[in-house]
Structure formats: structure tokens, C-alpha cells
């Protein structure tokens, strides 16, 4: 895995959302030791009142065009890898247009390797 | 952070959902040591058959009008803080109408402080 | 608890989705020490481009008809229980039609027992 949940405002164009999806996957492959084939994402679009982001937090202003990226992944990545992932996500998503780097919000949820099944009822990552 | 996912039945009025959103945030600020500006929520509405809640569990009856609140937050809150949050969520949401205290279902997912980025590609909470 | 999030393609029939929901709950009751009354699920349907699954990963081919099952549950289940759950989920969902065993993707997120409220503002599982 990881399993990635991406939440955006519903006025996004399909093309922009596709670029965000690609940028997330590329960022994980490049910085987070995720195999290129390991892509599992759920993208959801929300009415403006249903995706709520602080107008400003920690000195960073947020527009109405935010993206929330919640990544469930295996535990064990270093802090440096997490920092590299965050940096890459923000820059590559901004490069795709529509979303600014300030509006890329990321949450990591770490789990044990044995907590996944990738099909056929097996625990492929279990020891 | 936290990042809060709120799931409700689709027949809820916008005004009630807004009150629930406010009640959740106020509860977290009041009992859970969350800064007032730290508000990140995704609200989703579901057809009756797509949000499934036990009619009764642990002696508590549930109606079709439930709210599931899943909060991803930093680890480290005490049990007393969690109890205070649960109590405040139930009472303040019920006070807003539409949802009864019995139908406020809460799930906490705790993560490391370094697992967040609040924009601009930085790990703002990392040591 | 657990709290189960089920994500499928939007072309699924209601009847099939209902069977998947039942199969998931039955699997958890049978293999994962979940009480029969303890059923909390959110089912979501997604456009084909919004639920993204690797065409193949770890040698397992995936069709466009995948189901992602993310289960937030208490920590403490053994690896054998997890393996039994995965196996049962895949076989029972495939038996219901529409989804093949290869396309049953499962993610477990484990939390502390004290991290739940099942209504009325109490932490029913806390020590």
C-alpha cells in the first residue's frame, strides 16, 4: 500500500484532479519508498461548506481551494522521508495548477505491515 | 491538526450540519487542547442504506439519524481528556437539534506529531 | 466498534453493495471477535476515475471493480486473526457476486480501546 484519501472542493476540473492524483503518487514513489505499481487512491469532491479549512493556521493562509491528503501507510519511514514527502507533495501539486502549496494539507496514519491485504484474501506483507 | 471526518444521513438540513460542525470544533477547543484556528473537517452525507449503525449496541439504542465522527489527532491526550471530549461532543451536538446524544459515535485515531503538514510542504509539528 | 469504510465503483447495484456490507460484517463476527450487534459502516460510491487501483500489484491483477475496505478497530488481534479476516472477506465477498477475491483490498487501522464512544458521550470501552 499506502491507501490515499484525497478530498477537494467540487469545483475542481477533472483534469486538475487527475494531475493531483498523479502528483501524489509520483511524490510517494520518489520520496517515500513506494513501488510504482503500488497505487490505491480514493478521490472525493465536496461542496464548499463540507470541506472546512482554517482561513489561517500557524501563519499559513488557506484559500477555499484546499486539498486534504490522508495517507495510511506502513510505519517505519524516517522523519527525513516524511519531510521530503511533504515538500514534494506541495511543490508538485502546485506545479499542476489550481491548488497552491499553502493549501496542501497532509495527514499520515501509520500501521503495521501485517495490516494489509492486496487481494485474494492474503496478508501479503505479513512476516 | 486534527483532521475530522463527519458522516451523516443525507436528509440533514444544511443548518443542522453546520451546527454539528461548529459543536465538534468547539468541543475540541474546550476539552482537547486544540487551538481555535486549528479547524480541518470533511463532512459527508450518505443515503440511509449507506450509513449503517447498529440499532442497539451496549444497551444504547440508535436511530437512523446518527453521526459518525472520526478524528485523526496527535497522540498524548489523557483518558480524562478523551472522556471530556466524548461527553462534550454528545451534549453539544444534541443541543443543536436533529441528532440525539445516543447517536453521536466517535472514533479517535492517534498519530505522531511529525505526521502532519499544514501547507507549504513543511512538517510544522516535527521536532 | 470497529468503524468500517467501504469504497466501491458507482456502477454497483444496491443489492450487491448490500451483500458486500453483510459479508464484511459476517466476516468480522466470524473471524475477528466482533460482537454481532457491533456494526458501524459507511459505504461510498465513486466515479471510475475517482477510485484508483493498480492494474496489477504483487502479481495480483485488479479490474475496475475493486472494493477498498478500511477497518478502524481495537489493537490486539493476532496475526492469525488478521489472516483469517482477510481470507474470509475475500471469499465471502466474491461469493456475493460483482467483486472478485483479487479485487478485495483491505486496510486495518488499530487504535486503543479507550478511543471510542458509542453514544451518550461515554467512553464505553475505557478501563
Short mmCIF file of C-alpha atoms in Angstrom, two decimals:
data_model
loop_
_atom_site.label_atom_id
_atom_site.label_comp_id
_atom_site.label_asym_id
_atom_site.label_seq_id
_atom_site.Cartn_x
_atom_site.Cartn_y
_atom_site.Cartn_z
CA UNK A 1 0.00 0.00 0.00
CA UNK A 2 -0.45 3.01 1.00
CA UNK A 3 -4.13 3.85 0.78
CA UNK A 4 -4.58 7.54 -0.03
CA UNK A 5 -7.74 9.58 0.55
CA UNK A 6 -7.84 12.87 -1.33
CA UNK A 7 -10.55 15.42 -0.53
CA UNK A 8 -11.06 18.53 -2.67
CA UNK A 9 -13.69 21.17 -3.41
CA UNK A 10 -16.19 20.07 -6.04
CA UNK A 11 -15.45 22.91 -8.46
CA UNK A 12 -12.17 21.32 -9.43
CA UNK A 13 -11.78 20.28 -13.07
CA UNK A 14 -11.29 16.59 -13.74
CA UNK A 15 -8.01 17.39 -15.40
CA UNK A 16 -6.68 19.16 -12.32
CA UNK A 17 -7.79 16.38 -10.02
CA UNK A 18 -6.07 13.87 -12.26
CA UNK A 19 -2.87 15.88 -12.02
CA UNK A 20 -3.15 16.00 -8.25
CA UNK A 21 -3.64 12.25 -8.15
CA UNK A 22 -0.57 11.74 -10.34
CA UNK A 23 1.50 14.23 -8.32
CA UNK A 24 0.65 12.41 -5.09
CA UNK A 25 1.63 9.06 -6.49
CA UNK A 26 4.83 10.39 -8.05
CA UNK A 27 5.74 12.07 -4.76
CA UNK A 28 5.32 8.82 -2.85
CA UNK A 29 7.36 6.85 -5.35
CA UNK A 30 10.12 9.46 -5.39
CA UNK A 31 10.46 10.21 -1.68
CA UNK A 32 8.64 7.56 0.32
CA UNK A 33 9.92 4.24 -0.96
CA UNK A 34 6.58 3.31 -2.53
CA UNK A 35 6.71 0.93 -5.53
CA UNK A 36 5.47 2.49 -8.80
CA UNK A 37 2.77 -0.18 -9.12
CA UNK A 38 1.52 0.37 -5.59
CA UNK A 39 -1.27 2.88 -6.27
CA UNK A 40 -4.51 2.87 -4.31
CA UNK A 41 -6.40 6.16 -4.06
CA UNK A 42 -9.90 7.38 -3.34
CA UNK A 43 -10.67 10.91 -4.55
CA UNK A 44 -13.71 12.75 -3.21
CA UNK A 45 -15.22 16.12 -4.10
CA UNK A 46 -17.10 18.20 -1.58
CA UNK A 47 -19.39 21.24 -1.53
CA UNK A 48 -17.59 24.36 -0.25
CA UNK A 49 -19.33 24.17 3.13
CA UNK A 50 -18.45 20.49 3.50
CA UNK A 51 -14.68 20.80 3.30
CA UNK A 52 -13.67 23.16 6.06
CA UNK A 53 -10.19 24.55 6.40
CA UNK A 54 -8.94 27.20 8.77
CA UNK A 55 -8.55 30.54 6.91
CA UNK A 56 -5.14 30.72 8.58
CA UNK A 57 -3.23 28.40 10.88
CA UNK A 58 0.40 28.59 12.04
CA UNK A 59 0.79 31.70 9.92
CA UNK A 60 -0.18 29.95 6.71
CA UNK A 61 -3.24 31.39 4.94
CA UNK A 62 -5.65 28.96 3.27
CA UNK A 63 -7.99 29.65 0.38
CA UNK A 64 -11.19 27.76 -0.38
CA UNK A 65 -9.21 25.58 -2.75
CA UNK A 66 -7.55 23.17 -0.38
CA UNK A 67 -6.65 19.55 -0.78
CA UNK A 68 -6.61 17.20 2.20
CA UNK A 69 -4.40 14.17 1.64
CA UNK A 70 -4.65 11.40 4.20
CA UNK A 71 -2.21 8.57 3.62
CA UNK A 72 -2.46 5.30 5.51
CA UNK A 73 0.95 3.65 5.20
CA UNK A 74 3.32 1.28 6.91
CA UNK A 75 5.20 2.52 9.92
CA UNK A 76 8.94 2.91 9.70
CA UNK A 77 9.59 5.88 7.46
CA UNK A 78 12.10 8.32 8.92
CA UNK A 79 11.34 11.93 9.74
CA UNK A 80 13.54 12.96 6.82
CA UNK A 81 11.45 10.84 4.46
CA UNK A 82 8.27 12.40 5.80
CA UNK A 83 9.70 15.89 5.32
CA UNK A 84 10.74 15.03 1.78
CA UNK A 85 7.27 13.67 1.03
CA UNK A 86 5.53 16.79 2.36
CA UNK A 87 7.82 19.09 0.39
CA UNK A 88 7.40 17.14 -2.82
CA UNK A 89 3.63 16.92 -2.46
CA UNK A 90 3.28 20.67 -2.03
CA UNK A 91 5.58 21.63 -4.89
CA UNK A 92 4.36 19.07 -7.38
CA UNK A 93 0.68 19.74 -6.71
CA UNK A 94 1.19 23.48 -7.03
CA UNK A 95 3.04 22.89 -10.29
CA UNK A 96 -0.08 21.19 -11.67
CA UNK A 97 -2.20 24.31 -11.18
CA UNK A 98 -5.43 25.01 -9.27
CA UNK A 99 -4.02 24.29 -5.78
CA UNK A 100 -1.34 26.39 -4.10
CA UNK A 101 1.38 24.84 -1.94
CA UNK A 102 -0.10 26.59 1.11
CA UNK A 103 -3.32 24.65 0.56
CA UNK A 104 -1.82 21.17 0.52
CA UNK A 105 -2.71 19.62 3.88
CA UNK A 106 -1.27 16.19 4.64
CA UNK A 107 -2.01 13.62 7.33
CA UNK A 108 -0.11 10.35 7.72
CA UNK A 109 -1.59 7.37 9.55
CA UNK A 110 0.97 4.63 10.19
CA UNK A 111 0.06 0.97 10.62
CA UNK A 112 1.80 -2.39 10.93
CA UNK A 113 2.89 -4.18 7.78
CA UNK A 114 0.65 -7.11 8.60
CA UNK A 115 -2.44 -4.87 8.40
CA UNK A 116 -2.93 -5.08 4.63
CA UNK A 117 -4.48 -7.40 2.13
CA UNK A 118 -3.97 -6.60 -1.55
CA UNK A 119 -6.44 -9.12 -2.88
CA UNK A 120 -7.14 -12.85 -2.83
CA UNK A 121 -7.52 -12.82 0.92
CA UNK A 122 -3.83 -12.99 1.75
CA UNK A 123 -1.75 -10.80 4.10
CA UNK A 124 0.94 -10.20 1.51
CA UNK A 125 3.15 -8.07 3.76
CA UNK A 126 2.94 -10.23 6.87
CA UNK A 127 6.17 -11.84 8.10
CA UNK B 1 -4.49 19.39 13.31
CA UNK B 2 -6.79 17.25 13.99
CA UNK B 3 -8.46 16.17 10.78
CA UNK B 4 -12.11 15.38 11.40
CA UNK B 5 -14.35 13.25 9.18
CA UNK B 6 -18.06 13.67 9.88
CA UNK B 7 -20.55 11.26 8.27
CA UNK B 8 -24.32 11.85 8.48
CA UNK B 9 -27.54 10.82 6.75
CA UNK B 10 -28.31 12.90 3.66
CA UNK B 11 -31.66 14.17 4.92
CA UNK B 12 -29.93 16.51 7.35
CA UNK B 13 -30.54 20.23 6.83
CA UNK B 14 -27.51 22.33 6.00
CA UNK B 15 -28.19 24.40 9.10
CA UNK B 16 -28.08 21.35 11.36
CA UNK B 17 -24.91 20.04 9.77
CA UNK B 18 -23.31 23.44 10.24
CA UNK B 19 -24.23 23.33 13.92
CA UNK B 20 -22.74 19.87 14.24
CA UNK B 21 -19.55 21.07 12.60
CA UNK B 22 -19.38 24.02 15.00
CA UNK B 23 -20.18 21.83 18.01
CA UNK B 24 -17.38 19.43 17.12
CA UNK B 25 -14.86 22.20 16.75
CA UNK B 26 -15.96 23.94 19.95
CA UNK B 27 -15.77 20.63 21.83
CA UNK B 28 -12.22 20.04 20.68
CA UNK B 29 -11.13 23.55 21.58
CA UNK B 30 -12.78 23.33 25.00
CA UNK B 31 -11.73 19.85 26.10
CA UNK B 32 -8.96 18.60 23.85
CA UNK B 33 -6.36 21.33 23.78
CA UNK B 34 -6.98 22.17 20.12
CA UNK B 35 -6.20 25.77 19.05
CA UNK B 36 -9.25 27.73 17.91
CA UNK B 37 -7.71 28.31 14.48
CA UNK B 38 -6.91 24.63 14.01
CA UNK B 39 -10.02 23.55 12.10
CA UNK B 40 -9.90 20.94 9.35
CA UNK B 41 -13.09 18.98 8.67
CA UNK B 42 -14.64 16.94 5.89
CA UNK B 43 -18.41 16.50 6.12
CA UNK B 44 -20.12 13.79 4.05
CA UNK B 45 -23.79 12.91 3.61
CA UNK B 46 -24.94 9.39 2.87
CA UNK B 47 -28.08 7.61 1.71
CA UNK B 48 -29.82 5.77 4.57
CA UNK B 49 -28.58 2.38 3.38
CA UNK B 50 -25.01 3.66 3.08
CA UNK B 51 -24.51 4.74 6.68
CA UNK B 52 -25.12 1.68 8.79
CA UNK B 53 -25.39 1.79 12.54
CA UNK B 54 -26.35 -0.98 14.92
CA UNK B 55 -29.99 -0.49 16.08
CA UNK B 56 -28.64 -1.11 19.56
CA UNK B 57 -25.18 -1.77 20.96
CA UNK B 58 -24.00 -1.90 24.57
CA UNK B 59 -27.54 -1.09 25.65
CA UNK B 60 -27.65 2.17 23.69
CA UNK B 61 -30.39 2.38 21.04
CA UNK B 62 -29.56 4.11 17.76
CA UNK B 63 -31.96 5.80 15.36
CA UNK B 64 -31.37 6.31 11.65
CA UNK B 65 -30.06 9.77 12.46
CA UNK B 66 -26.54 9.02 13.59
CA UNK B 67 -23.37 10.97 13.20
CA UNK B 68 -20.02 9.22 12.93
CA UNK B 69 -17.12 11.45 13.94
CA UNK B 70 -13.64 10.16 13.20
CA UNK B 71 -10.88 12.37 14.50
CA UNK B 72 -7.26 11.87 13.49
CA UNK B 73 -5.19 13.68 16.12
CA UNK B 74 -1.85 13.69 17.82
CA UNK B 75 -1.18 11.04 20.44
CA UNK B 76 -0.74 12.10 24.02
CA UNK B 77 -4.16 13.14 25.26
CA UNK B 78 -5.08 11.59 28.60
CA UNK B 79 -8.03 9.32 29.16
CA UNK B 80 -9.70 12.12 31.11
CA UNK B 81 -9.37 14.44 28.14
CA UNK B 82 -10.87 11.81 25.85
CA UNK B 83 -13.79 11.31 28.23
CA UNK B 84 -14.34 15.05 28.40
CA UNK B 85 -14.29 15.30 24.62
CA UNK B 86 -16.81 12.49 24.18
CA UNK B 87 -19.15 13.99 26.77
CA UNK B 88 -18.95 17.45 25.27
CA UNK B 89 -19.46 16.21 21.72
CA UNK B 90 -22.62 14.33 22.67
CA UNK B 91 -24.17 17.11 24.72
CA UNK B 92 -23.33 19.96 22.37
CA UNK B 93 -24.44 18.12 19.25
CA UNK B 94 -27.73 17.13 20.89
CA UNK B 95 -28.22 20.75 21.95
CA UNK B 96 -28.07 21.77 18.28
CA UNK B 97 -31.04 19.59 17.37
CA UNK B 98 -31.55 16.77 14.84
CA UNK B 99 -29.08 14.33 16.45
CA UNK B 100 -29.55 12.76 19.89
CA UNK B 101 -26.64 12.17 22.25
CA UNK B 102 -27.17 8.41 21.87
CA UNK B 103 -26.45 8.75 18.16
CA UNK B 104 -23.11 10.50 18.44
CA UNK B 105 -20.48 7.86 17.59
CA UNK B 106 -16.84 8.87 17.97
CA UNK B 107 -13.60 7.24 16.85
CA UNK B 108 -10.15 8.64 17.62
CA UNK B 109 -7.10 7.74 15.56
CA UNK B 110 -3.86 8.89 17.17
CA UNK B 111 -0.70 9.63 15.21
CA UNK B 112 2.76 11.08 15.81
CA UNK B 113 3.20 14.84 15.82
CA UNK B 114 5.59 14.62 12.90
CA UNK B 115 2.85 13.12 10.69
CA UNK B 116 1.29 16.42 9.60
CA UNK B 117 1.85 19.11 7.05
CA UNK B 118 -0.34 22.21 7.25
CA UNK B 119 0.69 23.66 3.93
CA UNK B 120 3.81 24.81 2.08
CA UNK B 121 5.34 21.37 2.29
CA UNK B 122 6.70 21.69 5.83
CA UNK B 123 6.29 19.34 8.79
CA UNK B 124 5.24 22.14 11.13
CA UNK B 125 4.88 19.94 14.23
CA UNK B 126 8.08 17.93 13.79
CA UNK B 127 10.75 18.31 16.48
CA UNK C 1 -16.60 -0.92 17.24
CA UNK C 2 -14.96 -1.30 14.51
CA UNK C 3 -15.79 1.52 12.12
CA UNK C 4 -15.66 0.28 8.54
CA UNK C 5 -15.29 2.45 5.44
CA UNK C 6 -16.20 0.70 2.20
CA UNK C 7 -15.37 2.35 -1.14
CA UNK C 8 -16.66 0.94 -4.44
CA UNK C 9 -17.26 2.00 -8.03
CA UNK C 10 -20.59 3.75 -8.54
CA UNK C 11 -21.91 1.27 -11.09
CA UNK C 12 -22.50 -1.30 -8.37
CA UNK C 13 -26.10 -2.40 -7.83
CA UNK C 14 -27.60 -1.65 -4.44
CA UNK C 15 -28.19 -5.34 -3.96
CA UNK C 16 -24.53 -6.19 -4.48
CA UNK C 17 -23.38 -3.44 -2.19
CA UNK C 18 -25.75 -4.70 0.46
CA UNK C 19 -24.27 -8.18 0.12
CA UNK C 20 -20.76 -6.77 0.45
CA UNK C 21 -21.79 -4.91 3.59
CA UNK C 22 -23.26 -8.09 5.04
CA UNK C 23 -20.25 -10.16 4.04
CA UNK C 24 -17.90 -7.72 5.76
CA UNK C 25 -19.88 -7.76 8.95
CA UNK C 26 -20.25 -11.54 8.94
CA UNK C 27 -16.52 -11.92 8.34
CA UNK C 28 -15.69 -9.73 11.30
CA UNK C 29 -18.10 -11.56 13.57
CA UNK C 30 -16.79 -14.95 12.47
CA UNK C 31 -13.05 -14.34 12.49
CA UNK C 32 -12.31 -11.12 14.34
CA UNK C 33 -14.10 -11.39 17.66
CA UNK C 34 -16.58 -8.63 16.79
CA UNK C 35 -19.99 -8.83 18.52
CA UNK C 36 -22.91 -9.38 16.14
CA UNK C 37 -24.55 -6.14 17.26
CA UNK C 38 -21.38 -4.12 16.75
CA UNK C 39 -21.98 -2.85 13.22
CA UNK C 40 -20.88 0.60 12.09
CA UNK C 41 -20.21 1.09 8.38
CA UNK C 42 -20.01 3.91 5.87
CA UNK C 43 -20.38 2.87 2.23
CA UNK C 44 -19.32 5.25 -0.54
CA UNK C 45 -19.59 5.01 -4.34
CA UNK C 46 -17.11 6.66 -6.64
CA UNK C 47 -16.78 7.52 -10.32
CA UNK C 48 -14.34 5.21 -12.11
CA UNK C 49 -11.62 7.88 -12.21
CA UNK C 50 -12.05 8.61 -8.51
CA UNK C 51 -11.29 5.15 -7.16
CA UNK C 52 -7.86 4.26 -8.40
CA UNK C 53 -6.37 0.83 -8.08
CA UNK C 54 -3.15 -0.51 -9.52
CA UNK C 55 -3.90 -2.69 -12.58
CA UNK C 56 -1.53 -5.19 -11.01
CA UNK C 57 0.45 -5.26 -7.78
CA UNK C 58 2.40 -8.11 -6.19
CA UNK C 59 1.35 -10.29 -9.10
CA UNK C 60 -2.35 -9.80 -8.44
CA UNK C 61 -4.31 -8.27 -11.32
CA UNK C 62 -7.07 -5.79 -10.46
CA UNK C 63 -10.13 -4.95 -12.52
CA UNK C 64 -12.08 -1.70 -12.36
CA UNK C 65 -14.43 -3.35 -9.89
CA UNK C 66 -12.47 -3.13 -6.69
CA UNK C 67 -13.62 -2.67 -3.14
CA UNK C 68 -11.45 -0.87 -0.60
CA UNK C 69 -12.29 -1.84 2.97
CA UNK C 70 -10.69 0.24 5.70
CA UNK C 71 -11.42 -1.01 9.19
CA UNK C 72 -10.60 1.04 12.27
CA UNK C 73 -10.54 -1.41 15.16
CA UNK C 74 -9.03 -2.03 18.55
CA UNK C 75 -5.44 -3.19 18.71
CA UNK C 76 -4.70 -6.65 19.98
CA UNK C 77 -5.84 -9.05 17.29
CA UNK C 78 -3.25 -11.68 16.44
CA UNK C 79 -1.71 -12.12 13.03
CA UNK C 80 -3.67 -15.34 12.64
CA UNK C 81 -6.91 -13.48 13.25
CA UNK C 82 -5.98 -10.86 10.68
CA UNK C 83 -5.15 -13.57 8.14
CA UNK C 84 -8.46 -15.29 8.85
CA UNK C 85 -10.31 -12.00 8.42
CA UNK C 86 -8.64 -11.23 5.09
CA UNK C 87 -9.35 -14.72 3.77
CA UNK C 88 -12.97 -14.65 4.84
CA UNK C 89 -13.56 -11.16 3.44
CA UNK C 90 -12.23 -12.13 0.02
CA UNK C 91 -14.12 -15.42 -0.24
CA UNK C 92 -17.42 -14.17 1.12
CA UNK C 93 -17.45 -11.00 -0.97
CA UNK C 94 -16.63 -12.97 -4.12
CA UNK C 95 -19.42 -15.40 -3.27
CA UNK C 96 -21.87 -12.48 -3.32
CA UNK C 97 -21.06 -11.68 -6.95
CA UNK C 98 -19.83 -8.49 -8.69
CA UNK C 99 -16.43 -8.35 -6.95
CA UNK C 100 -13.67 -10.93 -7.37
CA UNK C 101 -11.46 -12.03 -4.49
CA UNK C 102 -8.48 -10.42 -6.25
CA UNK C 103 -10.22 -7.06 -6.02
CA UNK C 104 -10.86 -7.07 -2.27
CA UNK C 105 -8.35 -4.64 -0.79
CA UNK C 106 -8.21 -4.36 3.00
CA UNK C 107 -6.55 -1.88 5.35
CA UNK C 108 -6.63 -2.19 9.14
CA UNK C 109 -6.05 0.80 11.41
CA UNK C 110 -5.61 -0.20 15.04
CA UNK C 111 -6.39 2.11 17.94
CA UNK C 112 -6.60 1.96 21.73
CA UNK C 113 -9.77 0.65 23.36
CA UNK C 114 -10.30 3.97 25.08
CA UNK C 115 -10.59 5.76 21.72
CA UNK C 116 -14.29 5.06 21.15
CA UNK C 117 -17.61 6.46 22.17
CA UNK C 118 -20.73 4.55 21.14
CA UNK C 119 -23.20 7.23 22.10
CA UNK C 120 -24.31 9.25 25.10
CA UNK C 121 -20.87 10.78 25.47
CA UNK C 122 -19.30 7.87 27.35
CA UNK C 123 -16.06 6.01 26.66
CA UNK C 124 -17.69 2.62 26.90
CA UNK C 125 -14.51 0.59 26.32
CA UNK C 126 -12.23 2.61 28.62
CA UNK C 127 -10.78 0.77 31.64
#
